[in-house]
Short mmCIF file of C-alpha atoms and ligand atoms in Angstrom, two decimals:
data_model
loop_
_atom_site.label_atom_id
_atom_site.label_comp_id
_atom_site.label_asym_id
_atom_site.label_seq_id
_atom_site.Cartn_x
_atom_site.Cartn_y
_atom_site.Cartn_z
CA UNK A 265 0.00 0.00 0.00
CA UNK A 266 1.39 3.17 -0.99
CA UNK A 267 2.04 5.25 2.79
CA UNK A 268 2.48 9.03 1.50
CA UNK A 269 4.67 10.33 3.99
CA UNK A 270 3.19 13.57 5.19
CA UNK A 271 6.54 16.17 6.01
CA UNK A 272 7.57 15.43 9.46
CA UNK A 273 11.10 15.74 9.35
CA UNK A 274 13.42 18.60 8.35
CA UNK A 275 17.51 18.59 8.78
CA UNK A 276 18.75 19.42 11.80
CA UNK A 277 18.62 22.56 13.76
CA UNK A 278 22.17 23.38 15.75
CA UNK A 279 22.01 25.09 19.42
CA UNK A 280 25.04 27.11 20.82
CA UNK A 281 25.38 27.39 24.63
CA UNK A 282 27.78 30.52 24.93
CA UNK A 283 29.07 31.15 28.51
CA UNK A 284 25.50 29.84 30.13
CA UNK A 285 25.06 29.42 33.61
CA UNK A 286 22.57 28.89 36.29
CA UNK A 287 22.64 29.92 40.13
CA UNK A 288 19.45 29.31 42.04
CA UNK A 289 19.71 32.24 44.78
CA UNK A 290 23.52 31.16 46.38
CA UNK A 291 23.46 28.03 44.67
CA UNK A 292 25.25 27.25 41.33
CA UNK A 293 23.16 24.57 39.22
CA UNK A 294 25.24 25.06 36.12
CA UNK A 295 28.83 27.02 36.01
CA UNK A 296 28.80 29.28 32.55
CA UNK A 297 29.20 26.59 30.22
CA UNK A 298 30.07 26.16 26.47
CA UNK A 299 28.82 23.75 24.41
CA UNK A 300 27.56 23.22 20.72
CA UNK A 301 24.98 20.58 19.88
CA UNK A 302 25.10 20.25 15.76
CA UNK A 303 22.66 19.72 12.95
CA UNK A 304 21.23 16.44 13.34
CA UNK A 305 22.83 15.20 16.32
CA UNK A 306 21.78 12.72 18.90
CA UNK A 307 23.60 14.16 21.89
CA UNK A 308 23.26 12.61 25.05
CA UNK A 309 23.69 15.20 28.76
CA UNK A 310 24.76 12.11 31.46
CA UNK A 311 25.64 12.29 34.99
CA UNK A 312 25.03 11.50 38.63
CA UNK A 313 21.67 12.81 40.07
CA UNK A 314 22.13 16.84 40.77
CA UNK A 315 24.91 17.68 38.09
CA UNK A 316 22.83 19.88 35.90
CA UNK A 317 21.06 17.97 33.41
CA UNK A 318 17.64 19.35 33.61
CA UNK A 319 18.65 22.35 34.51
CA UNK A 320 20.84 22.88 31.27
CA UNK A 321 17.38 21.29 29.32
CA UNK A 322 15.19 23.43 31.15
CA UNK A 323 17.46 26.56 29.72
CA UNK A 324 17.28 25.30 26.16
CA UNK A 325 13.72 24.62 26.62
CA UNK A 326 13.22 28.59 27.69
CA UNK A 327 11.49 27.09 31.04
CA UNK A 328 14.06 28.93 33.42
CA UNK A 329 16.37 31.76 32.58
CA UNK A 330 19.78 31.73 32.61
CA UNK A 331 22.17 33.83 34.97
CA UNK A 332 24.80 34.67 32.46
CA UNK A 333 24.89 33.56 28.98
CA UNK A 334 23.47 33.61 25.47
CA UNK A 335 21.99 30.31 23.57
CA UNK A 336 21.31 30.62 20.11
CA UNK A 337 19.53 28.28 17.36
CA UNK A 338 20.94 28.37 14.05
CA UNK A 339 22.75 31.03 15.22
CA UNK A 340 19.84 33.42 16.07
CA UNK A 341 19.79 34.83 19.85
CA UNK A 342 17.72 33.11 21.77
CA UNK A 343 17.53 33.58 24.97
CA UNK A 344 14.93 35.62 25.94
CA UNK A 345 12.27 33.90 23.62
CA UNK A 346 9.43 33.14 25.44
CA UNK A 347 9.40 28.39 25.16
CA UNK A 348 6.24 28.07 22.89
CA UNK A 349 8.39 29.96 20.14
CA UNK A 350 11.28 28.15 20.03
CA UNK A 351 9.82 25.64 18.59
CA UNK A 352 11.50 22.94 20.85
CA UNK A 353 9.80 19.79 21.76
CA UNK A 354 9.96 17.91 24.64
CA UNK A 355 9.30 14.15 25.52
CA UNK A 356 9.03 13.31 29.42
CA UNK A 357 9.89 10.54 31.47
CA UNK A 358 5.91 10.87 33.20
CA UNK A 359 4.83 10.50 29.83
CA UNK A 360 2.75 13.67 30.71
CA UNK A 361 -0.36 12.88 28.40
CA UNK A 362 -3.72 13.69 29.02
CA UNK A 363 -5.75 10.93 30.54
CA UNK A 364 -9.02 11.86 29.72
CA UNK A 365 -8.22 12.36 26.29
CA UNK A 366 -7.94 9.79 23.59
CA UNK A 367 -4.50 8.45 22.17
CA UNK A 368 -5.55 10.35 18.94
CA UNK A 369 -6.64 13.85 20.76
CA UNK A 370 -3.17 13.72 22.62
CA UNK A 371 -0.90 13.59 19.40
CA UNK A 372 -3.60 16.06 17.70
CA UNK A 373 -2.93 18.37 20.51
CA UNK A 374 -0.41 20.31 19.59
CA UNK A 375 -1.45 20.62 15.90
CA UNK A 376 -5.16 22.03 17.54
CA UNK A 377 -2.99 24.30 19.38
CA UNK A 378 -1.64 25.69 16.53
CA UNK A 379 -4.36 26.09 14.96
CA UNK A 380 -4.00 23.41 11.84
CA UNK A 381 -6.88 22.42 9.73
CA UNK A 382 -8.67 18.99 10.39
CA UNK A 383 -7.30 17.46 7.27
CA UNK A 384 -4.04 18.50 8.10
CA UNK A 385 -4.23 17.13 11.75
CA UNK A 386 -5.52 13.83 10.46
CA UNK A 387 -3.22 13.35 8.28
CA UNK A 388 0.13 13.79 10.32
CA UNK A 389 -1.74 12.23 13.46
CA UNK A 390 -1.88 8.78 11.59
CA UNK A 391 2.06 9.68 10.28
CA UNK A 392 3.29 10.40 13.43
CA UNK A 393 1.38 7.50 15.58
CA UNK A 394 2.40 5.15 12.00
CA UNK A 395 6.19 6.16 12.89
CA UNK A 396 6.04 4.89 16.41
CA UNK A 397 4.08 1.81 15.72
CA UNK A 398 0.39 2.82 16.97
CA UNK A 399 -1.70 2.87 14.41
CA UNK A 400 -5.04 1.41 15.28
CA UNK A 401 -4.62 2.59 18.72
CA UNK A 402 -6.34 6.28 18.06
CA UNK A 403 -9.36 5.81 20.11
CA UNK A 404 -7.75 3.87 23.75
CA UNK A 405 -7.37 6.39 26.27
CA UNK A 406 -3.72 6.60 28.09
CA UNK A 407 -4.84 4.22 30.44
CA UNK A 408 -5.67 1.40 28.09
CA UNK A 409 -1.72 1.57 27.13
CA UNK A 410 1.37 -0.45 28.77
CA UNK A 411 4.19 2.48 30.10
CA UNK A 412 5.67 1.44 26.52
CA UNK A 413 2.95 2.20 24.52
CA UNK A 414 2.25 5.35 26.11
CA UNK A 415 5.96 7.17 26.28
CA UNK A 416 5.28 5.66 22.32
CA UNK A 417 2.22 8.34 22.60
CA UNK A 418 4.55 11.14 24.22
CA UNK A 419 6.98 10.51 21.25
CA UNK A 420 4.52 10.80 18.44
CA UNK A 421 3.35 14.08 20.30
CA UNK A 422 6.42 15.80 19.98
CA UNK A 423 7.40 14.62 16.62
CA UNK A 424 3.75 15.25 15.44
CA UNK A 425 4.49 19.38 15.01
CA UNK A 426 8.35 19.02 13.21
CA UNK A 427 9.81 20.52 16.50
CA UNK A 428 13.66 22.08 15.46
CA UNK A 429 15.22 20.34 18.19
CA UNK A 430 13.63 17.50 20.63
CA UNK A 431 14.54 17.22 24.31
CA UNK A 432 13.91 13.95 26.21
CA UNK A 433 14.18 14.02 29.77
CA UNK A 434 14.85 10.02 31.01
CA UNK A 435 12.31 8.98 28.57
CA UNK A 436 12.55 5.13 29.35
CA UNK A 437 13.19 6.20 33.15
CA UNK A 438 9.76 4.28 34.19
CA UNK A 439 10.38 1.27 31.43
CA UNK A 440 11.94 -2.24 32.51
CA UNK A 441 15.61 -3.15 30.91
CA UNK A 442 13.90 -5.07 28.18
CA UNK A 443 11.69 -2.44 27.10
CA UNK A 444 13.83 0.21 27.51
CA UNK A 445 16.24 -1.65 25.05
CA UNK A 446 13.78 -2.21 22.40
CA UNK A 447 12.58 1.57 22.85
CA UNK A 448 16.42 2.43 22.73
CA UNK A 449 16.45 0.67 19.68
CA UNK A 450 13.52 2.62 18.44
CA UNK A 451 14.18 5.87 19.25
CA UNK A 452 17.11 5.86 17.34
CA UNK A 453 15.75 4.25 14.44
CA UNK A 454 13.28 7.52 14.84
CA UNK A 455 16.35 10.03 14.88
CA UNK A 456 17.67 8.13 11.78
CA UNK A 457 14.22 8.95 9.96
CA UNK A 458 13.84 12.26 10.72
CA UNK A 459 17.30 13.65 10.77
CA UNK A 460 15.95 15.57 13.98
CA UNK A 461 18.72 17.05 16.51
CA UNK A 462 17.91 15.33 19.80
CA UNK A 463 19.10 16.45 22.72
CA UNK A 464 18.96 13.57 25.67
CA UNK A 465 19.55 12.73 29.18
CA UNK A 466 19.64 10.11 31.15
CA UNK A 467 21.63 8.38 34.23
CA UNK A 468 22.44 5.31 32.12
CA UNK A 469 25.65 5.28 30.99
CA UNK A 470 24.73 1.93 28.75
CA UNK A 471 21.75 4.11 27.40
CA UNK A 472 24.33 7.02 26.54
CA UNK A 473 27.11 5.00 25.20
CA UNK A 474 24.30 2.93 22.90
CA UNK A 475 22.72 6.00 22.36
CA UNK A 476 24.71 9.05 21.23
CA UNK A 477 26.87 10.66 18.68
CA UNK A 478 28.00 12.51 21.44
CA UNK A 479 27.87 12.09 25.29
CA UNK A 480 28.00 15.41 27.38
CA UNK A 481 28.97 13.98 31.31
CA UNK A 482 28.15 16.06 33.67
CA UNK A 483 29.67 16.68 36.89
CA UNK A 484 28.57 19.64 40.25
CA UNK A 485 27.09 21.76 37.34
CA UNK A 486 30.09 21.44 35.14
CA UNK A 487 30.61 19.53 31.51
CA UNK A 488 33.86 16.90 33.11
CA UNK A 489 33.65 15.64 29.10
CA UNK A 490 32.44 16.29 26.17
CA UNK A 491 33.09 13.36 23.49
CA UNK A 492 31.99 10.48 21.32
CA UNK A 493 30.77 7.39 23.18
CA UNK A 494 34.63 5.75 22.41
CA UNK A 495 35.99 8.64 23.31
CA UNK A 496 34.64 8.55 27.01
CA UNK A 497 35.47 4.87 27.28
CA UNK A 498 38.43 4.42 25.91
CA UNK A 499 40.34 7.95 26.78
CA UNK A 500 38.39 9.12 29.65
CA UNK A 501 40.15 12.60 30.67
CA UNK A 502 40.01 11.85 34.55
CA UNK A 503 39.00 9.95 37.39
CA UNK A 504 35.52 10.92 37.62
CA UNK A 505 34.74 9.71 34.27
CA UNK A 506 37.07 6.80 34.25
CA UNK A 507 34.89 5.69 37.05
CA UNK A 508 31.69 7.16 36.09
CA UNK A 509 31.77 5.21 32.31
CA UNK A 510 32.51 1.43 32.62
CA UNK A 511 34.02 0.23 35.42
CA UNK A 512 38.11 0.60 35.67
CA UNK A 513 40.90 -0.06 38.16
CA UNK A 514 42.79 2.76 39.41
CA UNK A 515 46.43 2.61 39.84
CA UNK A 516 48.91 5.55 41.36
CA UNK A 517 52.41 5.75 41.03
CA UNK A 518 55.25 8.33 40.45
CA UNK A 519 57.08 8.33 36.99
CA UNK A 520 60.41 6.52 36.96
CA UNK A 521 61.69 7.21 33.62
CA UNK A 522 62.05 4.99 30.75
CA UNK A 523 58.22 4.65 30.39
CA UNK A 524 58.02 3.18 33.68
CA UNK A 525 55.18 4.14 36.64
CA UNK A 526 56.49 2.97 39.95
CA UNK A 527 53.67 1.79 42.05
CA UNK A 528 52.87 0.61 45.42
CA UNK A 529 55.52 -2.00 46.85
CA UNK A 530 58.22 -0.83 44.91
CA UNK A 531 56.88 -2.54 41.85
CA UNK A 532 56.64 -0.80 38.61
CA UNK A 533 54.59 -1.09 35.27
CA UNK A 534 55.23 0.44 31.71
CA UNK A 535 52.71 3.03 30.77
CA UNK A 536 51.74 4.65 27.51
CA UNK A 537 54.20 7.02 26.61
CA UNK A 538 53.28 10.99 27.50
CA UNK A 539 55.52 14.48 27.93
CA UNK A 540 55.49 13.93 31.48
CA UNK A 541 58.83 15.13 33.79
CA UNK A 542 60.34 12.23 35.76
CA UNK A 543 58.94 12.07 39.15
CA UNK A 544 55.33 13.36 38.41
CA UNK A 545 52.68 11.50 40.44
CA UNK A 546 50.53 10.33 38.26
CA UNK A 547 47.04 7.96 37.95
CA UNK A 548 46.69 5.31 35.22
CA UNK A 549 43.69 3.18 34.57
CA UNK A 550 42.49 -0.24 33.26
CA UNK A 551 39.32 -1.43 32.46
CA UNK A 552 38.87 -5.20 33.67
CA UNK A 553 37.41 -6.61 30.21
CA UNK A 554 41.61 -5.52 29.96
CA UNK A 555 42.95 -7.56 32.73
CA UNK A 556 44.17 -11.01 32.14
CA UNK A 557 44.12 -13.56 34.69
CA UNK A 558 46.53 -16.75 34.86
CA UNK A 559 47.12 -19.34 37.47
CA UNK A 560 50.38 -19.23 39.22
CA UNK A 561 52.67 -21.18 37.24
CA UNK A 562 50.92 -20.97 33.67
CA UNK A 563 53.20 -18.49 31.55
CA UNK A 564 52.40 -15.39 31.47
CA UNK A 565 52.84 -13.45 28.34
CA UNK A 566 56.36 -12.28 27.26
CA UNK A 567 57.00 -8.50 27.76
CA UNK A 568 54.15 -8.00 30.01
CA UNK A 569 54.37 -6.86 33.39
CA UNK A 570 52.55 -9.60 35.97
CA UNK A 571 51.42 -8.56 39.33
CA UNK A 572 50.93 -11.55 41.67
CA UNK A 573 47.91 -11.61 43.60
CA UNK A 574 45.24 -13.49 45.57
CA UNK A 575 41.35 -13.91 44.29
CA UNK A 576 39.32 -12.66 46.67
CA UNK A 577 35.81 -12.45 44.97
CA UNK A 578 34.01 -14.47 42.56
CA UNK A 579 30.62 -12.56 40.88
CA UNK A 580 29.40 -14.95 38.27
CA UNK A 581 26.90 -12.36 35.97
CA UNK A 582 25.75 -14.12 33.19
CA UNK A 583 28.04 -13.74 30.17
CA UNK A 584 31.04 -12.53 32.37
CA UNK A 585 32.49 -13.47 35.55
CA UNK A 586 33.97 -10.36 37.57
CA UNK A 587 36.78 -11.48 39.39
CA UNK A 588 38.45 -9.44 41.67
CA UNK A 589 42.15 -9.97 43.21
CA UNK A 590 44.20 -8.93 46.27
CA UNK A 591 47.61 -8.19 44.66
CA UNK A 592 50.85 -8.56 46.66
CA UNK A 593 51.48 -4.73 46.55
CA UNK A 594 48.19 -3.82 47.95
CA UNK A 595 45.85 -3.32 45.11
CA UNK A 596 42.85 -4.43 44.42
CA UNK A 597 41.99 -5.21 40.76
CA UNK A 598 38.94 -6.32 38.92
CA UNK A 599 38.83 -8.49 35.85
CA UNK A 600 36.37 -9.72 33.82
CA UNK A 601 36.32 -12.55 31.54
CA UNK A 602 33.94 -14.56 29.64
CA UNK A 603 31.94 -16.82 31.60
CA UNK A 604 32.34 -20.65 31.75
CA UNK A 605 30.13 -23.08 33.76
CA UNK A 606 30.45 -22.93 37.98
CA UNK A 607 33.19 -26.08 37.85
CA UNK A 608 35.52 -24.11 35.55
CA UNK A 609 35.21 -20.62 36.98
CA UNK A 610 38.10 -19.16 38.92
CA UNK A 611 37.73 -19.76 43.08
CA UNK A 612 37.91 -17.60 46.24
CA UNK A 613 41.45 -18.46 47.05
CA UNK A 614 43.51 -18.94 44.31
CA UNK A 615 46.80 -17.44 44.00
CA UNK A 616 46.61 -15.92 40.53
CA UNK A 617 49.04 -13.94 38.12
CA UNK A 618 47.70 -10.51 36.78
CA UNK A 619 49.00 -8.71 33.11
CA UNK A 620 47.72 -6.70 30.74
CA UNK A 621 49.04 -4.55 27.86
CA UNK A 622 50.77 -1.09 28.58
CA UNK A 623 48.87 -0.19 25.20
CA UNK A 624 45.79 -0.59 27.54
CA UNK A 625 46.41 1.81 30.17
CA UNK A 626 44.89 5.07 29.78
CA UNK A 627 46.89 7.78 32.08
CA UNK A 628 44.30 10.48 33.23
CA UNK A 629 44.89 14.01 33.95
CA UNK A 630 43.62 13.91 37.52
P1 ATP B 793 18.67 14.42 38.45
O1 ATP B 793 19.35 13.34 37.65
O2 ATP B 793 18.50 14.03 39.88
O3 ATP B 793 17.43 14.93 37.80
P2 ATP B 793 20.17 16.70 37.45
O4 ATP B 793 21.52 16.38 36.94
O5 ATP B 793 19.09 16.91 36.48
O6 ATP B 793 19.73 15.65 38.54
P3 ATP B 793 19.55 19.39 38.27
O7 ATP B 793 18.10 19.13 38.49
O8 ATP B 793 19.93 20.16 37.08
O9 ATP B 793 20.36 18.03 38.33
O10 ATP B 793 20.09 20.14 39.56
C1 ATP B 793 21.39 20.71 39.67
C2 ATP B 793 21.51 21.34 41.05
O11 ATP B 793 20.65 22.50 41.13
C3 ATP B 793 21.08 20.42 42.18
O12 ATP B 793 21.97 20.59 43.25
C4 ATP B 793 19.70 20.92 42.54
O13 ATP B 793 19.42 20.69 43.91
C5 ATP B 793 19.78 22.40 42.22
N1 ATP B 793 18.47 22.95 41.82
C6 ATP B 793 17.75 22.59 40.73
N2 ATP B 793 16.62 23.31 40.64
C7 ATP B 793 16.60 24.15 41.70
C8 ATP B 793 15.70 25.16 42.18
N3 ATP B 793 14.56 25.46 41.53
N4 ATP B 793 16.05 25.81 43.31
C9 ATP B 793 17.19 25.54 43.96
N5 ATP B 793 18.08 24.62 43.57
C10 ATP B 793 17.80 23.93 42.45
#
């Protein structure tokens, strides 16, 4: 059957944050604060509960104004429009749809409140509500819907109009980990469709990575990274978001020259190298998916360093096993590795030899 698409996507709008910031009486939400979401992005604000997510979305949104600051879309000022013009749409975690009105009257809602003729509002009701997989559900009333169906509801709401930019505040917040993968999976087949920018947040850091073109982590009211999801894994700039992104083993030393970190006990590892001056303290991280694990006696790889240690945990997780390990030198490391049945897994007890490659260190500024 021939599906005439009615226009509900345009390119991608661009938002520049220039210098905002936020203070709530004495309190700073948000320090001033640069940051430039392009055309067509799907860029993703993480971080802990209280770092400034909503409040940065609420100032894009126009719902609070900023302190300091100018933001501008497509390069136009702004920051004193009043929210209904700036033609951003927003998608809640609450789903925030009318109850008493039918699936149908919600998406038409912003279409009536612009004023659109019926055949028009027909029309890109059944587009929008055919986009997200709810056709045939016009006449049910929010209630009648599973959480799934009716954050599919929200969605169709915002994309119904052709916002510029759409903001979704923990949209899958209220969803269980299955759903909220398959909606994952839908909402960015949606971006892909519509070439909308989306601007996103959540507390997931699975979510983000899956998620984004870019991930904007967020940290006390300031942006601790800016980057692409590999970018935030694999070079995370400090501590924070080394341990805020994945999980990772932290490991301090001083530099000892010849691309050597001297550690704990006297022992010392090679590192990637870097411009550092002999003697700097420094911190170096490795992710346990990293961190290879051999009995005492089994050979460990030439030209890696081994740290003998002691297992000391045992978390079988499904497809990995986390193992942690009491090293000699006073460090405790966690490694994954790919889960066999209970009999084969490593035990509580085990004196164990740890290595992994320098090339898989990541020293962090702080
Ligand atoms: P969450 O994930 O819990 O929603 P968040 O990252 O969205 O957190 P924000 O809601 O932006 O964080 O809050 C940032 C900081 O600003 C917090 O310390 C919060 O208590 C404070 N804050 C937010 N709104 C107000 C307000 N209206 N008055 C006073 N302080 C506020």
């Amino acid at each position: 059957m021939h599906h005439e698409i009615v226009s509900c996507s345009q390119a991608g709008h661009s938002i520049d944050l220039n210098g905002i910031s936020k203070m709530f009486g004495r309190m700073t939400a948000l320090h001033p604060t640069d940051l430039s979401v392009r055309k067509g992005e799907f860029l993703t604000l993480l971080g802990p509960s209280g770092s400034g997510k909503t409040t940065l979305l609420n100032l894009i949104a126009g719902a609070i104004a900023p302190t300091t600051g100018a933001i501008l879309l497509d390069g136009r000022d702004i920051t004193r429009m009043p929210p209904r013009d700036r033609g951003i749409g927003m998608v809640f975690q609450n789903y925030a749809l009318m109850p008493h009105m039918s699936v149908f009257e919600n998406v038409a809602y912003p279409l009536r409140a612009r004023r659109q003729s019926t055949q028009i509002i027909r029309a890109k009701v059944q587009d929008a509500l055919e986009r997200v997989g709810l056709r045939g559900f016009e006449e049910r009333k929010p209630r009648q819907l599973s959480g799934g169906q009716q954050q599919r509801v929200g969605i169709a709401r915002c994309i119904v109009y052709s916002p510029a930019i759409i903001m979704m505040d923990e949209p899958l917040g209220a969803l269980d980990k299955n759903l909220r993968e398959q909606m994952q999976a839908e909402i960015k087949r949606l971006h892909e469709a519509l070439g909308t920018t989306i601007i996103y947040v959540t507390h997931d850091q699975e979510e983000a990575l899956n998620m984004s073109d870019r991930v904007c982590l967020m940290n006390g009211g300031q942006i601790a990274q800016l980057g692409t999801p590999d970018d935030l894994y694999f070079q995370p700039r400090n501590r924070f978001v080394a341990e805020f992104v994945g999980e990772s083993n932290l490991i301090s030393g001083r530099l000892s020259g010849n691309g050597r970190m001297t550690m704990a006990g006297n022992q010392s590892v090679a590192i990637p190298g870097g411009q550092r001056p002999e003697g700097s303290e420094l911190q170096v991280m490795v992710r346990p998916e990293n961190v290879r694990i051999v009995g005492v006696g089994e050979a460990a790889v030439e030209g890696r360093d081994v740290l003998n240690g002691e297992i000391t945990m045992v978390s079988f997780i499904g497809g990995m096993t986390r193992v942690t390990v009491s090293t000699e030198n006073g460090l405790k490391i966690v490694a994954r590795t790919v889960s066999g049945r209970a009999e084969t897994r490593p035990e509580p007890g085990a004196r164990v030899q740890l290595s992994w490659l320098p090339s898989d260190l990541v020293v962090l500024d702080d």
